[in-house]
mmCIF file of C-alpha atoms in Angstrom:
data_model
loop_
_atom_site.group_PDB
_atom_site.id
_atom_site.type_symbol
_atom_site.label_atom_id
_atom_site.label_comp_id
_atom_site.label_asym_id
_atom_site.label_seq_id
_atom_site.Cartn_x
_atom_site.Cartn_y
_atom_site.Cartn_z
ATOM 1 C CA UNK A 281 1.370 10.424 -14.762
ATOM 2 C CA UNK A 282 2.049 10.288 -10.897
ATOM 3 C CA UNK A 283 5.046 8.732 -9.453
ATOM 4 C CA UNK A 284 6.729 8.478 -5.972
ATOM 5 C CA UNK A 285 10.349 8.248 -5.321
ATOM 6 C CA UNK A 286 11.769 7.052 -2.083
ATOM 7 C CA UNK A 287 15.487 7.751 -1.750
ATOM 8 C CA UNK A 288 17.266 5.181 -0.020
ATOM 9 C CA UNK A 289 15.869 1.582 0.330
ATOM 10 C CA UNK A 290 17.410 0.996 3.757
ATOM 11 C CA UNK A 291 18.029 3.814 6.171
ATOM 12 C CA UNK A 292 19.823 2.679 10.073
ATOM 13 C CA UNK A 293 19.527 5.083 12.916
ATOM 14 C CA UNK A 294 20.354 4.591 16.359
ATOM 15 C CA UNK A 295 17.750 4.507 19.015
ATOM 16 C CA UNK A 296 16.884 8.096 20.033
ATOM 17 C CA UNK A 297 18.288 9.469 16.926
ATOM 18 C CA UNK A 298 16.348 11.567 14.377
ATOM 19 C CA UNK A 299 14.588 9.455 11.720
ATOM 20 C CA UNK A 300 14.156 11.391 8.140
ATOM 21 C CA UNK A 301 12.801 9.381 5.289
ATOM 22 C CA UNK A 302 12.685 10.925 2.228
ATOM 23 C CA UNK A 303 9.820 11.172 -0.490
ATOM 24 C CA UNK A 304 9.644 13.070 -3.545
ATOM 25 C CA UNK A 305 6.585 12.973 -5.983
ATOM 26 C CA UNK A 306 5.263 14.127 -9.427
ATOM 27 C CA UNK A 307 1.604 14.782 -9.937
ATOM 28 C CA UNK A 308 -0.358 16.415 -12.606
ATOM 29 C CA UNK A 309 -3.189 17.025 -10.265
ATOM 30 C CA UNK A 310 -3.142 18.594 -6.957
ATOM 31 C CA UNK A 311 -1.100 15.916 -4.829
ATOM 32 C CA UNK A 312 -2.880 13.810 -1.964
ATOM 33 C CA UNK A 313 0.066 12.309 -0.372
ATOM 34 C CA UNK A 314 0.502 9.504 2.330
ATOM 35 C CA UNK A 315 2.689 7.560 4.602
ATOM 36 C CA UNK A 316 2.331 3.827 5.349
ATOM 37 C CA UNK A 317 4.162 1.380 7.618
ATOM 38 C CA UNK A 318 4.483 -2.097 7.343
ATOM 39 C CA UNK A 319 5.644 -4.624 10.000
ATOM 40 C CA UNK A 320 6.541 -8.024 8.728
ATOM 41 C CA UNK A 321 4.355 -9.884 7.288
ATOM 42 C CA UNK A 322 1.238 -7.492 7.542
ATOM 43 C CA UNK A 323 -0.809 -5.185 5.832
ATOM 44 C CA UNK A 324 -0.238 -1.660 5.494
ATOM 45 C CA UNK A 325 -1.080 0.928 8.401
ATOM 46 C CA UNK A 326 -1.430 4.532 7.565
ATOM 47 C CA UNK A 327 0.862 6.785 9.453
ATOM 48 C CA UNK A 328 -0.211 10.043 7.947
ATOM 49 C CA UNK A 329 -1.867 12.141 5.186
ATOM 50 C CA UNK A 330 -1.781 15.353 3.406
ATOM 51 C CA UNK A 331 -4.831 16.442 1.340
ATOM 52 C CA UNK A 332 -5.391 19.892 1.319
ATOM 53 C CA UNK A 333 -4.664 22.927 4.374
ATOM 54 C CA UNK A 334 -1.746 22.755 6.893
ATOM 55 C CA UNK A 335 1.428 21.497 5.124
ATOM 56 C CA UNK A 336 2.821 20.007 8.196
ATOM 57 C CA UNK A 337 0.903 16.784 8.843
ATOM 58 C CA UNK A 338 1.316 15.001 12.171
ATOM 59 C CA UNK A 339 0.663 11.168 12.585
ATOM 60 C CA UNK A 340 0.598 8.091 14.938
ATOM 61 C CA UNK A 341 3.545 7.141 16.672
ATOM 62 C CA UNK A 342 5.312 10.274 16.802
ATOM 63 C CA UNK A 343 5.885 10.929 13.042
ATOM 64 C CA UNK A 344 5.143 14.138 11.089
ATOM 65 C CA UNK A 345 5.568 15.146 7.320
ATOM 66 C CA UNK A 346 6.181 18.357 5.844
ATOM 67 C CA UNK A 347 4.282 19.037 2.355
ATOM 68 C CA UNK A 348 6.687 21.313 0.399
ATOM 69 C CA UNK A 349 5.203 21.843 -3.238
ATOM 70 C CA UNK A 350 8.569 23.953 -4.204
ATOM 71 C CA UNK A 351 10.392 20.744 -3.858
ATOM 72 C CA UNK A 352 7.670 18.269 -4.641
ATOM 73 C CA UNK A 353 8.563 16.111 -1.369
ATOM 74 C CA UNK A 354 6.964 15.081 1.491
ATOM 75 C CA UNK A 355 9.718 13.736 3.801
ATOM 76 C CA UNK A 356 8.770 11.909 7.184
ATOM 77 C CA UNK A 357 10.514 12.586 10.314
ATOM 78 C CA UNK A 358 10.374 11.517 13.982
ATOM 79 C CA UNK A 359 12.623 13.280 16.451
ATOM 80 C CA UNK A 360 13.563 10.145 18.714
ATOM 81 C CA UNK A 361 13.589 6.451 16.999
ATOM 82 C CA UNK A 362 12.298 3.638 19.108
ATOM 83 C CA UNK A 363 12.997 0.188 18.702
ATOM 84 C CA UNK A 364 9.482 -0.661 17.726
ATOM 85 C CA UNK A 365 9.958 1.653 14.724
ATOM 86 C CA UNK A 366 11.728 -0.764 12.834
ATOM 87 C CA UNK A 367 9.734 -1.387 9.929
ATOM 88 C CA UNK A 368 9.254 -0.585 6.133
ATOM 89 C CA UNK A 369 7.712 2.730 5.258
ATOM 90 C CA UNK A 370 6.001 3.681 2.204
ATOM 91 C CA UNK A 371 5.137 7.099 0.527
ATOM 92 C CA UNK A 372 2.401 7.062 -1.787
ATOM 93 C CA UNK A 373 0.424 9.578 -3.818
ATOM 94 C CA UNK A 374 -2.686 9.873 -5.507
ATOM 95 C CA UNK A 375 -2.613 8.652 -9.061
ATOM 96 C CA UNK A 376 -4.123 10.820 -12.416
ATOM 97 C CA UNK A 377 -7.668 8.783 -11.447
ATOM 98 C CA UNK A 378 -9.027 9.618 -8.132
ATOM 99 C CA UNK A 379 -9.341 5.935 -7.708
ATOM 100 C CA UNK A 380 -5.658 5.093 -7.844
ATOM 101 C CA UNK A 381 -3.240 5.354 -5.284
ATOM 102 C CA UNK A 382 0.526 4.944 -6.294
ATOM 103 C CA UNK A 383 3.367 3.707 -4.009
ATOM 104 C CA UNK A 384 7.169 4.256 -3.790
ATOM 105 C CA UNK A 385 9.282 1.135 -3.456
ATOM 106 C CA UNK A 386 9.485 1.471 0.220
ATOM 107 C CA UNK A 387 12.460 2.109 2.788
ATOM 108 C CA UNK A 388 13.267 -0.190 5.512
ATOM 109 C CA UNK A 389 14.080 1.765 8.563
ATOM 110 C CA UNK A 390 16.798 -0.118 11.094
ATOM 111 C CA UNK A 391 16.841 0.887 14.642
ATOM 112 C CA UNK A 392 20.087 0.093 16.357
ATOM 113 C CA UNK A 393 20.382 -0.340 20.266
ATOM 114 C CA UNK B 88 -16.272 -0.691 12.391
ATOM 115 C CA UNK B 89 -14.706 -0.959 8.872
ATOM 116 C CA UNK B 90 -12.789 -4.317 8.511
ATOM 117 C CA UNK B 91 -11.080 -5.971 5.971
ATOM 118 C CA UNK B 92 -10.597 -9.686 5.768
ATOM 119 C CA UNK B 93 -8.027 -11.574 3.360
ATOM 120 C CA UNK B 94 -7.364 -15.112 3.051
ATOM 121 C CA UNK B 95 -5.194 -17.397 2.935
ATOM 122 C CA UNK B 96 -2.327 -15.726 4.948
ATOM 123 C CA UNK B 97 0.253 -18.231 3.149
ATOM 124 C CA UNK B 98 0.014 -20.319 0.239
ATOM 125 C CA UNK B 99 2.220 -22.736 -1.718
ATOM 126 C CA UNK B 100 1.560 -23.671 -5.231
ATOM 127 C CA UNK B 101 3.009 -25.700 -7.859
ATOM 128 C CA UNK B 102 3.497 -24.065 -11.343
ATOM 129 C CA UNK B 103 0.447 -24.530 -13.435
ATOM 130 C CA UNK B 104 -1.952 -24.801 -10.930
ATOM 131 C CA UNK B 105 -4.882 -22.289 -10.394
ATOM 132 C CA UNK B 106 -5.065 -19.772 -7.907
ATOM 133 C CA UNK B 107 -8.053 -17.969 -5.833
ATOM 134 C CA UNK B 108 -7.224 -15.251 -3.045
ATOM 135 C CA UNK B 109 -10.755 -14.028 -1.530
ATOM 136 C CA UNK B 110 -11.006 -10.216 -0.072
ATOM 137 C CA UNK B 111 -14.353 -9.195 1.941
ATOM 138 C CA UNK B 112 -14.784 -6.112 3.520
ATOM 139 C CA UNK B 113 -17.000 -5.282 6.314
ATOM 140 C CA UNK B 114 -18.607 -1.887 7.638
ATOM 141 C CA UNK B 115 -19.078 -0.051 4.646
ATOM 142 C CA UNK B 116 -21.171 -0.391 1.172
ATOM 143 C CA UNK B 117 -19.956 0.138 -2.384
ATOM 144 C CA UNK B 118 -16.476 0.325 -1.451
ATOM 145 C CA UNK B 119 -13.588 0.944 -3.882
ATOM 146 C CA UNK B 120 -11.313 -2.208 -3.850
ATOM 147 C CA UNK B 121 -7.658 -2.775 -4.866
ATOM 148 C CA UNK B 122 -5.335 -5.505 -5.235
ATOM 149 C CA UNK B 123 -1.764 -4.805 -4.944
ATOM 150 C CA UNK B 124 1.342 -7.008 -5.188
ATOM 151 C CA UNK B 125 4.544 -6.854 -3.534
ATOM 152 C CA UNK B 126 7.289 -8.612 -5.048
ATOM 153 C CA UNK B 127 10.908 -9.323 -2.903
ATOM 154 C CA UNK B 128 12.991 -6.159 -2.471
ATOM 155 C CA UNK B 129 10.468 -4.197 -4.413
ATOM 156 C CA UNK B 130 7.672 -1.731 -3.937
ATOM 157 C CA UNK B 131 4.001 -2.150 -4.193
ATOM 158 C CA UNK B 132 2.641 -2.743 -7.372
ATOM 159 C CA UNK B 133 -0.990 -1.929 -8.532
ATOM 160 C CA UNK B 134 -2.676 -4.700 -10.123
ATOM 161 C CA UNK B 135 -6.471 -4.225 -10.182
ATOM 162 C CA UNK B 136 -8.712 -1.842 -8.720
ATOM 163 C CA UNK B 137 -12.878 -2.006 -8.621
ATOM 164 C CA UNK B 138 -15.243 0.725 -8.180
ATOM 165 C CA UNK B 139 -18.428 -1.385 -8.070
ATOM 166 C CA UNK B 140 -19.960 -4.957 -8.513
ATOM 167 C CA UNK B 141 -18.535 -6.212 -11.911
ATOM 168 C CA UNK B 142 -16.022 -3.143 -12.515
ATOM 169 C CA UNK B 143 -12.539 -4.166 -12.772
ATOM 170 C CA UNK B 144 -9.716 -1.979 -14.069
ATOM 171 C CA UNK B 145 -6.424 -3.749 -14.689
ATOM 172 C CA UNK B 146 -3.163 -2.140 -14.418
ATOM 173 C CA UNK B 147 -0.664 -4.305 -15.533
ATOM 174 C CA UNK B 148 -0.973 -6.770 -18.165
ATOM 175 C CA UNK B 149 -0.176 -10.459 -16.572
ATOM 176 C CA UNK B 150 -1.231 -13.974 -15.597
ATOM 177 C CA UNK B 151 -3.644 -12.551 -13.054
ATOM 178 C CA UNK B 152 -7.654 -11.685 -13.237
ATOM 179 C CA UNK B 153 -9.832 -10.280 -10.771
ATOM 180 C CA UNK B 154 -13.694 -10.161 -10.076
ATOM 181 C CA UNK B 155 -15.919 -8.471 -7.880
ATOM 182 C CA UNK B 156 -18.863 -10.912 -7.801
ATOM 183 C CA UNK B 157 -20.531 -9.080 -4.929
ATOM 184 C CA UNK B 158 -20.342 -5.735 -3.302
ATOM 185 C CA UNK B 159 -18.070 -6.319 -0.824
ATOM 186 C CA UNK B 160 -15.896 -9.310 -2.221
ATOM 187 C CA UNK B 161 -13.202 -9.093 -4.435
ATOM 188 C CA UNK B 162 -11.190 -12.056 -6.018
ATOM 189 C CA UNK B 163 -8.043 -12.547 -7.466
ATOM 190 C CA UNK B 164 -7.461 -15.473 -9.609
ATOM 191 C CA UNK B 165 -4.948 -17.197 -12.090
ATOM 192 C CA UNK B 166 -5.851 -20.199 -14.397
ATOM 193 C CA UNK B 167 -2.047 -21.094 -14.076
ATOM 194 C CA UNK B 168 0.454 -19.706 -11.848
ATOM 195 C CA UNK B 169 3.995 -18.916 -13.050
ATOM 196 C CA UNK B 170 7.016 -18.875 -10.911
ATOM 197 C CA UNK B 171 7.348 -14.981 -11.406
ATOM 198 C CA UNK B 172 3.596 -14.469 -9.858
ATOM 199 C CA UNK B 173 5.576 -15.332 -5.987
ATOM 200 C CA UNK B 174 4.857 -12.466 -3.774
ATOM 201 C CA UNK B 175 3.007 -10.806 -0.876
ATOM 202 C CA UNK B 176 -0.519 -10.000 -2.168
ATOM 203 C CA UNK B 177 -2.505 -7.056 -0.422
ATOM 204 C CA UNK B 178 -6.028 -6.324 -0.927
ATOM 205 C CA UNK B 179 -7.065 -2.847 0.029
ATOM 206 C CA UNK B 180 -10.105 -0.833 0.598
ATOM 207 C CA UNK B 181 -9.515 2.754 -0.094
ATOM 208 C CA UNK B 182 -11.249 6.175 -0.287
ATOM 209 C CA UNK B 183 -8.316 8.227 -1.378
ATOM 210 C CA UNK B 184 -7.809 11.109 1.020
ATOM 211 C CA UNK B 185 -10.335 9.916 3.311
ATOM 212 C CA UNK B 186 -9.276 6.495 4.536
ATOM 213 C CA UNK B 187 -7.631 3.376 3.649
ATOM 214 C CA UNK B 188 -7.691 -0.197 4.615
ATOM 215 C CA UNK B 189 -5.249 -2.995 4.131
ATOM 216 C CA UNK B 190 -5.643 -6.671 4.646
ATOM 217 C CA UNK B 191 -3.096 -8.658 6.378
ATOM 218 C CA UNK B 192 -1.824 -10.039 3.083
ATOM 219 C CA UNK B 193 -1.139 -13.639 1.533
ATOM 220 C CA UNK B 194 2.169 -14.512 1.050
ATOM 221 C CA UNK B 195 2.355 -16.961 -2.131
ATOM 222 C CA UNK B 196 5.266 -19.201 -3.396
ATOM 223 C CA UNK B 197 5.094 -20.695 -6.496
ATOM 224 C CA UNK B 198 7.240 -23.600 -6.569
#
């Protein structure tokens, strides 16, 4: 079965500091991996995705993630945090059916001025 | 362009009352549609998905049901709500690996 583990339910960084949100996955099929962001009382917005090809993927708002098969990881990074980045971030993996998308438990990013 | 509509945005219902949340999509045909629930302090739990009219797959046995009466309509229902049904419900239209659109969500509070 497929699963996603996000380490750290809360991450706090200073404005301008590096953002690193961790995601590890397990998958019995070639993984499709995703990062989504959720602002308060809103739905989810796709930040970036990995399906095949280049393992370093760039997304919106300056975020990027690197697929590391040997580590079964897909960590999300941003070189310099902005106050507007404060939100909840979800990592997701395609499930054992091509119709399932399995989410991690989420990481709330706090950005300190 | 593709859009997804979900309503209502907020709902307060008493225990034992029925529930109906509606989701519709525009700009596509035969979409794969999903219902997720986000409980307080927890991640997103997949409840149901549908790959076509009348086709419903249930992921978690519970007090809820789903229906797909039309190609672009997906409904989440309950005959009798429980306190544990409170949460944030999200409808999604997902073509895995290609695109994913989420509704704005419904915050349900069962009192």
